[in-house]
Structures are given as structure tokens and as C-alpha cells.
CSV table of C-alpha atoms in Angstrom, one decimal:
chain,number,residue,atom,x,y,z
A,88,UNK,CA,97.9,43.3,194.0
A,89,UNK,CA,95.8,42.0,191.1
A,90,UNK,CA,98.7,39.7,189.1
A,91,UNK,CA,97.1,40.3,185.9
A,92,UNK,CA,97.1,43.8,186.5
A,93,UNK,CA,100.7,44.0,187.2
A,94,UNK,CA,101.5,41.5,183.9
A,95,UNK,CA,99.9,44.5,181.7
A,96,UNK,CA,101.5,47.1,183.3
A,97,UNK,CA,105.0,45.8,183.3
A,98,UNK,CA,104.4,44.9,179.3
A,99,UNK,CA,102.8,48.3,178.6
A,100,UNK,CA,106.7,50.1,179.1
A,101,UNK,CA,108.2,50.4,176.1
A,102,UNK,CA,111.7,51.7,174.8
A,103,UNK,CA,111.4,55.2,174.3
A,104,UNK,CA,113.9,58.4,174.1
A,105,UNK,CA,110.8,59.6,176.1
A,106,UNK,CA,109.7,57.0,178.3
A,107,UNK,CA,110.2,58.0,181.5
A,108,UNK,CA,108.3,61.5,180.6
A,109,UNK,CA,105.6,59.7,178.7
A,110,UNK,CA,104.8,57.7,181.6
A,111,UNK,CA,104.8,60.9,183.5
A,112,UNK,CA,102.5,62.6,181.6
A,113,UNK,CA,99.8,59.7,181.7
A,114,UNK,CA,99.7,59.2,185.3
A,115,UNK,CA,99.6,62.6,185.2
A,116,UNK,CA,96.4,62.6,182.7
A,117,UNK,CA,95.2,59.4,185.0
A,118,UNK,CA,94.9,61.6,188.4
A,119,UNK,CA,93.2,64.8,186.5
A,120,UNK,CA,90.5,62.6,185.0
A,121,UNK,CA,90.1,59.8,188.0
A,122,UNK,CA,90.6,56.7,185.7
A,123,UNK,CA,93.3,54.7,184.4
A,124,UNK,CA,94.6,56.1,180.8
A,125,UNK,CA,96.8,54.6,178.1
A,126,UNK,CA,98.4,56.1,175.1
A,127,UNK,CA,98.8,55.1,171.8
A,128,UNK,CA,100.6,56.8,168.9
A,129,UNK,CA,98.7,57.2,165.5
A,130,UNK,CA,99.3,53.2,164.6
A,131,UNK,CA,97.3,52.7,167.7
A,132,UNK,CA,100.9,50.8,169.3
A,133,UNK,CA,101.0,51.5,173.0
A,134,UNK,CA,103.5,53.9,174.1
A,135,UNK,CA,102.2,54.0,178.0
A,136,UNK,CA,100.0,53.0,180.7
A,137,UNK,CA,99.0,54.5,183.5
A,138,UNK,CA,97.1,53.0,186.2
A,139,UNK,CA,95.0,54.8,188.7
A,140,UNK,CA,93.2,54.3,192.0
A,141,UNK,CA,93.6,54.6,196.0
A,142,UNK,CA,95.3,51.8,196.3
A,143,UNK,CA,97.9,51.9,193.4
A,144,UNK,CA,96.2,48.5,191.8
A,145,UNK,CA,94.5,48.3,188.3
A,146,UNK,CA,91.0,47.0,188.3
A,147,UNK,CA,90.3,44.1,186.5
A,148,UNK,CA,87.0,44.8,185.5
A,149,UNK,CA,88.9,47.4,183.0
A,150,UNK,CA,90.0,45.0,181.1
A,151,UNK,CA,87.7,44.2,178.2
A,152,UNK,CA,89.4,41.9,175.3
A,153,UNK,CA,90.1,45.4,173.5
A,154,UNK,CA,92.0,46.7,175.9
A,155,UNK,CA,93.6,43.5,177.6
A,156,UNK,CA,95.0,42.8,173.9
A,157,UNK,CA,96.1,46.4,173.6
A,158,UNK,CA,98.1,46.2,176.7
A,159,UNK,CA,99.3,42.9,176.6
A,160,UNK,CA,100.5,43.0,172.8
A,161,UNK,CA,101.2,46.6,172.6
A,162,UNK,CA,98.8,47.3,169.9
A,163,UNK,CA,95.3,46.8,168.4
A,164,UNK,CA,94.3,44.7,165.4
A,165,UNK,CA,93.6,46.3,161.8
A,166,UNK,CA,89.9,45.5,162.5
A,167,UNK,CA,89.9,47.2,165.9
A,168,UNK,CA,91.7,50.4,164.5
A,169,UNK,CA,89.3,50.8,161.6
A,170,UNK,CA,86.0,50.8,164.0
A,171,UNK,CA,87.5,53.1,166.3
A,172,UNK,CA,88.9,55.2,163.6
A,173,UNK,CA,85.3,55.5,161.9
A,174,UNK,CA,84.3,58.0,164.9
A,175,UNK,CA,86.7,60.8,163.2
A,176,UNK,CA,89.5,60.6,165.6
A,177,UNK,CA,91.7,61.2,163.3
A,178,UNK,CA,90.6,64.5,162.7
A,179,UNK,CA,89.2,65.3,166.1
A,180,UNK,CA,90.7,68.0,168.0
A,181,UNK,CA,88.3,67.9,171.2
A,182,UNK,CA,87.6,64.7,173.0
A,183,UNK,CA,85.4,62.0,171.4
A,184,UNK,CA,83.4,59.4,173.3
A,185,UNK,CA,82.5,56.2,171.8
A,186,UNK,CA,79.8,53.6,172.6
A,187,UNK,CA,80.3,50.0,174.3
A,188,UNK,CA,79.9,47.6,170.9
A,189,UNK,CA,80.2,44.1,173.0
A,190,UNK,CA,80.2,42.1,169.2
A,191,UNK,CA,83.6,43.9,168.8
A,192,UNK,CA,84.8,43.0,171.8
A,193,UNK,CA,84.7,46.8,173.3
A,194,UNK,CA,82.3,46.0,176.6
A,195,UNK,CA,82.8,49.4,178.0
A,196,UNK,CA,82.8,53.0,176.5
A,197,UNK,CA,85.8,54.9,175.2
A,198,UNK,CA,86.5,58.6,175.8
A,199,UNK,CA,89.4,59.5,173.2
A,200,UNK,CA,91.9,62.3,173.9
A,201,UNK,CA,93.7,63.4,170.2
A,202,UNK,CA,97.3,63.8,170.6
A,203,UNK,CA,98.2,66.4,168.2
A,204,UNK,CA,101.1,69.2,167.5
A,205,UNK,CA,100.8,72.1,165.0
A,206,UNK,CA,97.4,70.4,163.4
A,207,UNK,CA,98.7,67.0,163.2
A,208,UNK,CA,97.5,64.0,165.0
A,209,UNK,CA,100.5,61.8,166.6
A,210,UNK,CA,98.2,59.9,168.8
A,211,UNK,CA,95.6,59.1,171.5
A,212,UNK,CA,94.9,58.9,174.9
A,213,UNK,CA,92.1,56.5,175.8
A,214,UNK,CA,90.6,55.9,179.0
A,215,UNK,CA,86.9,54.5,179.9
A,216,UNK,CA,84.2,56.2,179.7
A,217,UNK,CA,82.3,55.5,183.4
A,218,UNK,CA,79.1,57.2,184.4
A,219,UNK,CA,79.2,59.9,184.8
A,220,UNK,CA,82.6,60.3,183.9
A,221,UNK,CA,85.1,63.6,184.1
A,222,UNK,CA,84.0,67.0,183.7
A,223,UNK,CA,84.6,69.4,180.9
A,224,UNK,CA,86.9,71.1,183.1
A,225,UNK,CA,88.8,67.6,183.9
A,226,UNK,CA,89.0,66.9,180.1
A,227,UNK,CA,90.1,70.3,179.1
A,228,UNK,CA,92.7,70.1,181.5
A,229,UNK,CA,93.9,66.5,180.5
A,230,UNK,CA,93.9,68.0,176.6
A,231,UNK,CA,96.3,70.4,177.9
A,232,UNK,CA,98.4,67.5,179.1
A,233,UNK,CA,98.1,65.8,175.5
A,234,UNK,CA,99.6,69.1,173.9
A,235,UNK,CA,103.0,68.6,175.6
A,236,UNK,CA,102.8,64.7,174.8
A,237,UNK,CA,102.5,66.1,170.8
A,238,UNK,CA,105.2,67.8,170.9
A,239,UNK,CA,107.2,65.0,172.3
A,240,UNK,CA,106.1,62.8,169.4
A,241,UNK,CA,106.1,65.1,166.9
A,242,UNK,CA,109.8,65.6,168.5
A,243,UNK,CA,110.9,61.8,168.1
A,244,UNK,CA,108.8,62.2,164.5
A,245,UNK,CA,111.3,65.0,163.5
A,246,UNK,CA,114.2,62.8,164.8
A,247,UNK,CA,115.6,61.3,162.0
A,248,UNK,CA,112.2,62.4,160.3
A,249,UNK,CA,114.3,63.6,156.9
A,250,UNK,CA,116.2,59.9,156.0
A,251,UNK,CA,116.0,61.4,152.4
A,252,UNK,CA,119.7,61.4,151.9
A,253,UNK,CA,120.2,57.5,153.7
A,254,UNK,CA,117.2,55.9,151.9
A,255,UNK,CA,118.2,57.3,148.5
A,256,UNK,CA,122.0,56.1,149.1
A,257,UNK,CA,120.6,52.4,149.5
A,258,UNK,CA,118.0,52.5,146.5
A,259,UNK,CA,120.9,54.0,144.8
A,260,UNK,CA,124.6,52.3,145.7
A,261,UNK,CA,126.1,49.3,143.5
A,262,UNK,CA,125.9,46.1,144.9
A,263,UNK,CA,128.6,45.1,147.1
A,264,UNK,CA,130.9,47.3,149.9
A,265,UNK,CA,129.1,50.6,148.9
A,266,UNK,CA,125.4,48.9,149.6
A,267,UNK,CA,126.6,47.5,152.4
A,268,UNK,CA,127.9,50.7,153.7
A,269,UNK,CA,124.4,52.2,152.5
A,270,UNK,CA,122.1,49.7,154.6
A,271,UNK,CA,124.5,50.3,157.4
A,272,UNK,CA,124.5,54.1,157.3
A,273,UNK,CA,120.5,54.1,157.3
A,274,UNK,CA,120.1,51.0,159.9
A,275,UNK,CA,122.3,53.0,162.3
A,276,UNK,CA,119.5,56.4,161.5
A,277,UNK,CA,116.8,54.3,161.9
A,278,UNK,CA,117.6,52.6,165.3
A,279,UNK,CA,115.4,50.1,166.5
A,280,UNK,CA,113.1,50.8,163.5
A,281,UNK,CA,115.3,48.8,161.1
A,282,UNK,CA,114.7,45.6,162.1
A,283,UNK,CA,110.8,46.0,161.6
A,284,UNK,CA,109.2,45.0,159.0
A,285,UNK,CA,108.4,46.9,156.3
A,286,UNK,CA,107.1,47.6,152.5
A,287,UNK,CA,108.7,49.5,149.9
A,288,UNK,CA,106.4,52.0,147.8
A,289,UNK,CA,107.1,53.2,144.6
A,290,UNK,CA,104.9,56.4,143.0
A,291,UNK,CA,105.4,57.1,139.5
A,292,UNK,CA,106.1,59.9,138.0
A,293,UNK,CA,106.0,62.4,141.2
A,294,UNK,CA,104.8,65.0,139.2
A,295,UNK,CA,107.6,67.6,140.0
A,296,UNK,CA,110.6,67.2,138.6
A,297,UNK,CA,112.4,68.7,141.5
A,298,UNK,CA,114.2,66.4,144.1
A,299,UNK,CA,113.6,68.2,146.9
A,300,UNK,CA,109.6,68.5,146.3
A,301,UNK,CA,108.6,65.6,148.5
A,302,UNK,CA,105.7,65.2,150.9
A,303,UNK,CA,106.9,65.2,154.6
A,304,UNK,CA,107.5,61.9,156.0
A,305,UNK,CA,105.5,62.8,158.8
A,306,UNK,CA,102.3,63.6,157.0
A,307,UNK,CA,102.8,59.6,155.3
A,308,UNK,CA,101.1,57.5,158.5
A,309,UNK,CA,103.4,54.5,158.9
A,310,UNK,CA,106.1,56.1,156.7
A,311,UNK,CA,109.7,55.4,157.8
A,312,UNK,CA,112.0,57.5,155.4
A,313,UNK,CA,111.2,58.5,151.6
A,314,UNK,CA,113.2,60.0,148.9
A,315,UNK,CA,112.4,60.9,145.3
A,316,UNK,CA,114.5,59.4,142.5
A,317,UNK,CA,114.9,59.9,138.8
A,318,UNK,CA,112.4,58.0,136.7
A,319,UNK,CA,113.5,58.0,133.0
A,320,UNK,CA,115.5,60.9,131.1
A,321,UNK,CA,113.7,63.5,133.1
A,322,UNK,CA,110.6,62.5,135.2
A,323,UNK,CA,111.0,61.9,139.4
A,324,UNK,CA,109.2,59.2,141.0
A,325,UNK,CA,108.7,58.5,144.9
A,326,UNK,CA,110.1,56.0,147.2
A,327,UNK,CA,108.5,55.2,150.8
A,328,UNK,CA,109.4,52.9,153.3
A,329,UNK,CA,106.2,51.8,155.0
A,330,UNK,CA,105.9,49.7,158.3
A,331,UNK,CA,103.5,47.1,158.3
A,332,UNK,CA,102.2,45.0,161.0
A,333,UNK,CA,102.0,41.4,159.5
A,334,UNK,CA,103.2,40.4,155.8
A,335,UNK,CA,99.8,39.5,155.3
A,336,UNK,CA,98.1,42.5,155.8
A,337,UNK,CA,99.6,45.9,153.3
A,338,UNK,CA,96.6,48.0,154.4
A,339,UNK,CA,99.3,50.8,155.7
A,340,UNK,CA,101.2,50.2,152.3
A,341,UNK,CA,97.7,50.5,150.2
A,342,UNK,CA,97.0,53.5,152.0
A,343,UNK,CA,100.0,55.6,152.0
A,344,UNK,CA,100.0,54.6,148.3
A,345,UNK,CA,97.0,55.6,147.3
A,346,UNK,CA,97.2,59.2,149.4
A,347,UNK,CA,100.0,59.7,147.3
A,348,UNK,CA,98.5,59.1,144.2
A,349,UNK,CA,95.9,61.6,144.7
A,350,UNK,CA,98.7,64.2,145.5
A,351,UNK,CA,100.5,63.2,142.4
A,352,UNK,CA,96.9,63.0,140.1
A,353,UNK,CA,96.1,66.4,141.6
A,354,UNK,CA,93.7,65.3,144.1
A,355,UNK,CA,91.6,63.7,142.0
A,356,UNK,CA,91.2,60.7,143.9
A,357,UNK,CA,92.4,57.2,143.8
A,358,UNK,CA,91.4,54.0,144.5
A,359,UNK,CA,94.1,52.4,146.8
A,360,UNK,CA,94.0,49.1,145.1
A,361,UNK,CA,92.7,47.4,142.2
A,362,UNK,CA,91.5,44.3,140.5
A,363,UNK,CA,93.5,41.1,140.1
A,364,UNK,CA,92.2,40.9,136.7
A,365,UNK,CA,88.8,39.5,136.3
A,366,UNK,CA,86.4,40.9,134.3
A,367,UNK,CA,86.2,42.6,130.9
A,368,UNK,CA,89.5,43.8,130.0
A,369,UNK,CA,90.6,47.8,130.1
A,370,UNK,CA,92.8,49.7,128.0
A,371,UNK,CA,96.0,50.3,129.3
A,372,UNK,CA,96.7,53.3,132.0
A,373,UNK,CA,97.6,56.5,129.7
A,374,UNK,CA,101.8,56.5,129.7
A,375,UNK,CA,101.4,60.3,131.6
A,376,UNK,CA,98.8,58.5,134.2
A,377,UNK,CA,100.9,58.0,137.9
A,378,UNK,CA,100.4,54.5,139.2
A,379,UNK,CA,102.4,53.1,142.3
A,380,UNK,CA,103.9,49.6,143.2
A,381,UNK,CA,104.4,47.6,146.8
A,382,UNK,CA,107.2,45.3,147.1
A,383,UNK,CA,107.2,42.1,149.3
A,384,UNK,CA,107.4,42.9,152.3
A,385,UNK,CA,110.5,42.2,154.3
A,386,UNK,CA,112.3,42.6,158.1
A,387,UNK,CA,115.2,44.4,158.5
A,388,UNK,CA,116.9,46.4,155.8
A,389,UNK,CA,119.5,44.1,154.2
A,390,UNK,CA,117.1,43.5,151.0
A,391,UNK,CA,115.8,47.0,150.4
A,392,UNK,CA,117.6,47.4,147.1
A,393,UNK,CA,115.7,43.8,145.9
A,394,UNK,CA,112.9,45.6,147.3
A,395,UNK,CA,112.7,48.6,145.1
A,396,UNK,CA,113.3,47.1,142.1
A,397,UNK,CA,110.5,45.2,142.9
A,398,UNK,CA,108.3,48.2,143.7
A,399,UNK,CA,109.4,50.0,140.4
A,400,UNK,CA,108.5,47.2,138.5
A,401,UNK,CA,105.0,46.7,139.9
A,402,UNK,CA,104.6,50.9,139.4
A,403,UNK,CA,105.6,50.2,135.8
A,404,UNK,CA,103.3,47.1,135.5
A,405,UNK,CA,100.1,49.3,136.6
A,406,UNK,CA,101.1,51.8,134.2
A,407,UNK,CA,100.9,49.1,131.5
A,408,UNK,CA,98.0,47.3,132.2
A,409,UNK,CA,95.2,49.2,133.8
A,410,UNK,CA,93.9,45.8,134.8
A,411,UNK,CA,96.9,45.7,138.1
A,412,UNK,CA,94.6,49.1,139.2
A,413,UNK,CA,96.5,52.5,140.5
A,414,UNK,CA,98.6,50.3,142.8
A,415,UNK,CA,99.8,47.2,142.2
A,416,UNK,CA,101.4,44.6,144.2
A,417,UNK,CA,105.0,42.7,143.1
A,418,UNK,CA,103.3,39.6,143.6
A,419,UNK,CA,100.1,40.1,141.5
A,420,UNK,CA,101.7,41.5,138.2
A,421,UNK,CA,102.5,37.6,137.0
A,422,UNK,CA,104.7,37.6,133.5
A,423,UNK,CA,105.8,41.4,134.3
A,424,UNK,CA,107.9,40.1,137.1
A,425,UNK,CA,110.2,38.7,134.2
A,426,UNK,CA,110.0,41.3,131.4
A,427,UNK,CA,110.1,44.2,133.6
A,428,UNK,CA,114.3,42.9,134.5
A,429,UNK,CA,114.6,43.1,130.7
A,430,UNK,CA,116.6,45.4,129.2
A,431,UNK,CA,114.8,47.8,127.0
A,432,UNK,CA,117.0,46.9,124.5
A,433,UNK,CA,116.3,42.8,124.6
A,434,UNK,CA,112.6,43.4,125.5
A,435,UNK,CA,111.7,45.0,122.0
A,436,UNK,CA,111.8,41.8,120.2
A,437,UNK,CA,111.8,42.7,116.2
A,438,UNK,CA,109.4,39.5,115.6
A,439,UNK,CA,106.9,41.8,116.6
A,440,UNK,CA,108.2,45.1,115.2
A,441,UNK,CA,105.5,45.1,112.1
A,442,UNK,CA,102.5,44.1,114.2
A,443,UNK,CA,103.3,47.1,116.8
A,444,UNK,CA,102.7,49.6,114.3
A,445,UNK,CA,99.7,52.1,113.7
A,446,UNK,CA,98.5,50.7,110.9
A,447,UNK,CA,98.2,47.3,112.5
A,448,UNK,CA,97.1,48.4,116.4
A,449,UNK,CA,93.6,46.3,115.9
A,450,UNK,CA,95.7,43.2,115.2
A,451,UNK,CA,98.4,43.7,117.9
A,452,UNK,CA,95.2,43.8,120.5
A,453,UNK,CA,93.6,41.0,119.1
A,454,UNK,CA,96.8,38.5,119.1
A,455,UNK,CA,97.6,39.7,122.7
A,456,UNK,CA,93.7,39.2,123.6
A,457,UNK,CA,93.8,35.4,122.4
A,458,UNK,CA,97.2,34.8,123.7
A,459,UNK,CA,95.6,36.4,127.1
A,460,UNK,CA,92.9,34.0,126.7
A,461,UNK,CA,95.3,30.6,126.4
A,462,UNK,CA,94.3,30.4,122.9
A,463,UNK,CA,90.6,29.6,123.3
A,464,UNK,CA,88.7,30.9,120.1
A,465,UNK,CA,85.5,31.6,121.5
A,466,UNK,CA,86.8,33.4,125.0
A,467,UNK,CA,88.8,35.9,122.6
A,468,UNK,CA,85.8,36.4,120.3
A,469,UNK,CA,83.7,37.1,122.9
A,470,UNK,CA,85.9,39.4,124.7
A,471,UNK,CA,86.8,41.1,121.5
A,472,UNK,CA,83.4,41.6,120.6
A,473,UNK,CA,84.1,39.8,117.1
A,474,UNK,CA,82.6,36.9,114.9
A,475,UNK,CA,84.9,33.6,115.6
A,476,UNK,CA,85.8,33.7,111.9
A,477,UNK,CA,86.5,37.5,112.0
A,478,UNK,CA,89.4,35.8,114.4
A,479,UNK,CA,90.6,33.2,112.5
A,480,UNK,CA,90.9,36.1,109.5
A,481,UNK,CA,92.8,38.2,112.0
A,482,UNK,CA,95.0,35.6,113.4
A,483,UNK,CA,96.1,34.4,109.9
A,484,UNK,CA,97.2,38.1,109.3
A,485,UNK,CA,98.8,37.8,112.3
A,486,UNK,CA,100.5,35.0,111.4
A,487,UNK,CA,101.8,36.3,108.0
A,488,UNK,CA,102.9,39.5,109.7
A,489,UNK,CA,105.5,37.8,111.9
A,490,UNK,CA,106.3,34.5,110.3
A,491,UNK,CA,105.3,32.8,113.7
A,492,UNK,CA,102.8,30.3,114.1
A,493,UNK,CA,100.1,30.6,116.2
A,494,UNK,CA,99.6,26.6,116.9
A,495,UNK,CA,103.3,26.4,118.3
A,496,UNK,CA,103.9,26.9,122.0
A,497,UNK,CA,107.1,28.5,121.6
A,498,UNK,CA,106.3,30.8,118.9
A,499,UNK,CA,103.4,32.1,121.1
A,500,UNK,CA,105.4,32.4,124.0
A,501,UNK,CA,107.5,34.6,122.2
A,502,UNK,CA,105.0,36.7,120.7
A,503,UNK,CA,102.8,37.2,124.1
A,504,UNK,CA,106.4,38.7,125.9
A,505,UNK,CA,106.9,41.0,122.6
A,506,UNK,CA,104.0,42.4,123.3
A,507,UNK,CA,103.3,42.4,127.2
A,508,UNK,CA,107.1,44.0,127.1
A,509,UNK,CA,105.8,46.5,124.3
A,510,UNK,CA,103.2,47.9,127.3
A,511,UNK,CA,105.9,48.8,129.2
């Protein structure tokens, strides 16, 4: 037998509750269409592998550096998920054949198989696409096939699917025993899932107000558990636990956040990330505007309370400063790491009580502009549109407004968290 062969079909098993019938059902699809067949759920992470041919060995000439890597790692890179996913195969519901692109490292065509239950797509069945390949007949017959693998995955989707109740314990519980018992109760739900890693998404407000009016988890691709909680006297935001692939890619936590957005916005549509903060600076996000926040990510579950804090705060960061974009990451929002742990109370600092009120808004944006802008006359002019000694006017009104001054490190400190915590 070929030794590679049997190194990539030994790593291509995987732990399921279905294994055994999984396999099954890809040999299965493997002798209806002639041709080897692997499946893959919706993340594109193998599930199984069957091999065909006479003699019960896999041919190495299958084996482009797609599918080697596929086999051998048990799942494709970002990269090679985007290009296959730009043929529609998401939304297919009848096989889809795609071309040999040798630059991408896919030497031979594809012939896609969407695994799908009740209009949702769980995931695929690839095999190559030889000349001149399997009939329609053979393909219908192999979708059949693919029906009764969707319901198994929609099965193991629906298993522990609804994690409402454990997630919100652990977001919830006071440090100590009781979020220990929290993490514990949802580790123990999750399985073998808990010790991936994972990102934490907050949306906020979800615009019902009613717990229970949450998005399934299963329509969230990469979605672990979610769970709404309050936000404020009487709004509702959204939690979701998102596995990731690396820590350095959060494409599956940019996504699911920015899906969500558009549900919450009303389907307007949303951007799924935003600026770091070049460029000419934007008014704040309107208070009733929804915005979302990604956490650091992190393996295993024993931080996930550390985790959403850190989400909220970033969802309450974009909501102040339209700069962060719709979704903002903990690690991009800078000073708001710090005044967002602030108590509401202790953030409102009365030095800049008379300088936050209506009458004085055009002087509030100007100090916070030049304090923004490290205290560099002409940058603020410039970006304020104004005359370098319509500034220095300003800035001595400033000045006489709060008793601080302006050439004194600590007084500016002070007066750039007064109002980077008034945003928020």
C-alpha cells in the first residue's frame, strides 16, 4: 500500500458521536460516484475520508497540496476557504464543480456536494472532478446520501445547540466557587469543544428586549453557545462564543459580528470591521446605534468572564467613538481599556462638568481634538477646520472653564479621560 496514503487516512478519523456512521456514509458516497470523497463540515474541518479503488489503496496522484493539507491537518486555511467559498457553496443546493487553479495550489478540479438539513448548509463532500466524471444519475444519488449526513450534523448541531442557560451562568456568577461551578457546568456541555479556542462577541443593544429572542446558535457559523443579557436599566445585548482557528486570525469573530449587526440594525448592512483610526475624525456612533466588541481570544473556558468584560467594553468603545467602526476589537480601543472598568460614578470627573454642557459642546470638541492630537497646534487647527489663533482663543476658554492648564501633563491627562469617559 502507498504509506502516504495510509498516513492521511489514519489522520482523517476523527472523534465523533458519529464517526463510525460518517465514515460509512462516505465510502458509501465513494463507491456511487467511483472516486475517493472526503467531508468537511461548514468550517471546512475534516470529519471523514473515504478512499476508493480496486485494490483498497489511495492514489497518490489525488493528492494536490489542497487536499494533502486538508487531510493531513484536518482542515483548510482561511485563504483556501474563501476561494472555494466564492463559487456559492454556501448557498448551493445541487452539486458545484470548480476549476483546477494550480497558483492556489488546487491542481485538479473539485466537484462539491452541499451537506444541508431543512435549508441549512452543515457541510461538504468533495471529491475530484476526473474526466469525464460521474453521471447525473451518480450525483443525484450521492446527494441523497448527503441528506442523511445533514441530518446527523444538524443532529450533533442540536446537541447541546441551546447553551443559553450555561453561557449566561458564567458571564453572570460572582467570582469564586460559583464561577468555578459555572465554567465547570458549561465545559462539561461543551465536551471536547471547551478546550478550543475561542472569541467572545458582544452585540449591543439586541434590539428586543426579550431574553428569549435570540438568533439560533446554529444559524451563527462558528458559534459555540450565546445568550442575551441585560444591557443598562432596560436594553438586552448579545453574547457569542465564537471558535477561531488561530489567535491571529478573528475572521470567524468579524463575521458572526457583523451578521449580527445587520439583524440588530434591521438589515441594513454592516461593515464587519472598521478603521484603527486614521484619517479625518467622525462624530461619535448615535447612543441608539448597535455596535459589537471581540475579546482576546483565549483556550479553554477558565477566562471567559475576563473575556466578556472585555467584549462589552470594546461594544461600548465603538459606540463612543465611531472611529473603532461597528465592531471593535479589545485590543484596538487604547485608553477605553482603562475608563471603560471605571465606575460611572468615578468616570464623570466634575473638572469637566462646565465644559460638557450645551452651551459649550464646540469647546468640549475642540479640547478633546487637541488633546487627540498630543497638543500640536497646527494638527488640531487643521483637523478642526479653524484659524491657529481661533485655537489658542478656544483653548484659553478652555482653560478658564476648568481651572486646568493646558501646558501641564497632568492636568491634560486629566481632562482627556473626563472627556473620552464622557463618550461612554
Amino acid at each position: 500500500m502507498y504509506e502516504g496514503a495510509r498516513e492521511v487516512r489514519d489522520n482523517a478519523r476523527v472523534t465523533s458521536e458519529h464517526r463510525g456512521d460518517y465514515e460509512e456514509l462516505v465510502d458509501e458516497i465513494s463507491e456511487l460516484l467511483g472516486a475517493p470523497a472526503t467531508l468537511e463540515n461548514r468550517d471546512f474541518e475534516l470529519i471523514a475520508f473515504g478512499a476508493y479503488d480496486s485494490e483498497g489503496d489511495l492514489d497518490p496522484s489525488a493528492l494536490d497540496p489542497v487536499r494533502t493539507r486538508s487531510i493531513l491537518t484536518r482542515r483548510s486555511t482561511a485563504a483556501v476557504r474563501a476561494w472555494f467559498e466564492g463559487f456559492g457553496i454556501t448557498r448551493a443546493t445541487e452539486p458545484v464543480r470548480i476549476p483546477p487553479t494550480p497558483e492556489a495550489g488546487v491542481l485538479r478540479g473539485r466537484i462539491c456536494l452541499p451537506v444541508r438539513h431543512r435549508g441549512v448548509v452543515h457541510g461538504y463532500v468533495w471529491l475530484l472532478d476526473d474526466d469525464p466524471g460521474p453521471s447525473e444519475q451518480q450525483l443525484s444519488a450521492a446527494m441523497r446520501v448527503t441528506a442523511r449526513i445533514g441530518a446527523l450534523l444538524a443532529d450533533e448541531a442540536q446537541h447541546g445547540a441551546d447553551l443559553s442557560r450555561e453561557l449566561r451562568a458564567v458571564l453572570t456568577a460572582e467570582p469564586g466557587w460559583q464561577g468555578d461551578m459555572a465554567v465547570a457546568e458549561l465545559r462539561t456541555a461543551l465536551g471536547p469543544r471547551a478546550d478550543g479556542l475561542h472569541a467572545l462577541v458582544c452585540v449591543a443593544p439586541w434590539p428586543s428586549a426579550d431574553p428569549d429572542d435570540a438568533p439560533s446558535v446554529r444559524a451563527i457559523p462558528g458559534a459555540t453557545a450565546l445568550c442575551t443579557l441585560p444591557w443598562g436599566a432596560t436594553a438586552q445585548c448579545l453574547a457569542v462564543l465564537i471558535r477561531l482557528r488561530s489567535s491571529d486570525v478573528l475572521t470567524p469573530a468579524t463575521t458572526a459580528a457583523g451578521r449580527l449587526l445587520e439583524r440588530a440594525r434591521g438589515g441594513s448592512g454592516v461593515e464587519s470591521g472598521g478603521p484603527s483610526g486614521s484619517g479625518p475624525r467622525p462624530a461619535a456612533t448615535p447612543a441608539r446605534a448597535p455596535a459589537a466588541g471581540i475579546a482576546t481570544p483565549r483556550s479553554g473556558l477558565a477566562e471567559t468572564a475576563t473575556a466578556w468584560r472585555e467584549a462589552s467594553a470594546a461594544a461600548r468603545a465603538a459606540r463612543a467613538e465611531a472611529r473603532f467602526g461597528p465592531v471593535a476589537q479589545w485590543a484596538s480601543i487604547g485608553p477605553f481599556r482603562l475608563l471603560t472598568a471605571l465606575p460611572p460614578d468615578v468616570a464623570h470627573d466634575p473638572v469637566a462638568r462646565a465644559l460638557l454642557t450645551p452651551a459649550h459642546q464646540e469647546l468640549a470638541r475642540t479640547a478633546e481634538v487637541f488633546l487627540d492630537c498630543a497638543g500640536q497646534a497646527a494638527r488640531a487647527a487643521a483637523e478642526l477646520g479653524i484659524h491657529r489663533q481661533t485655537l489658542y482663543y478656544r483653548l484659553s476658554r478652555i482653560e478658564k472653564l476648568t481651572g486646568l492648564d493646558l501646558d501641564d501633563g497632568e492636568d491634560r491627562l486629566l481632562l482627556h479621560m473626563a472627556l473620552k469617559a464622557h463618550r461612554l
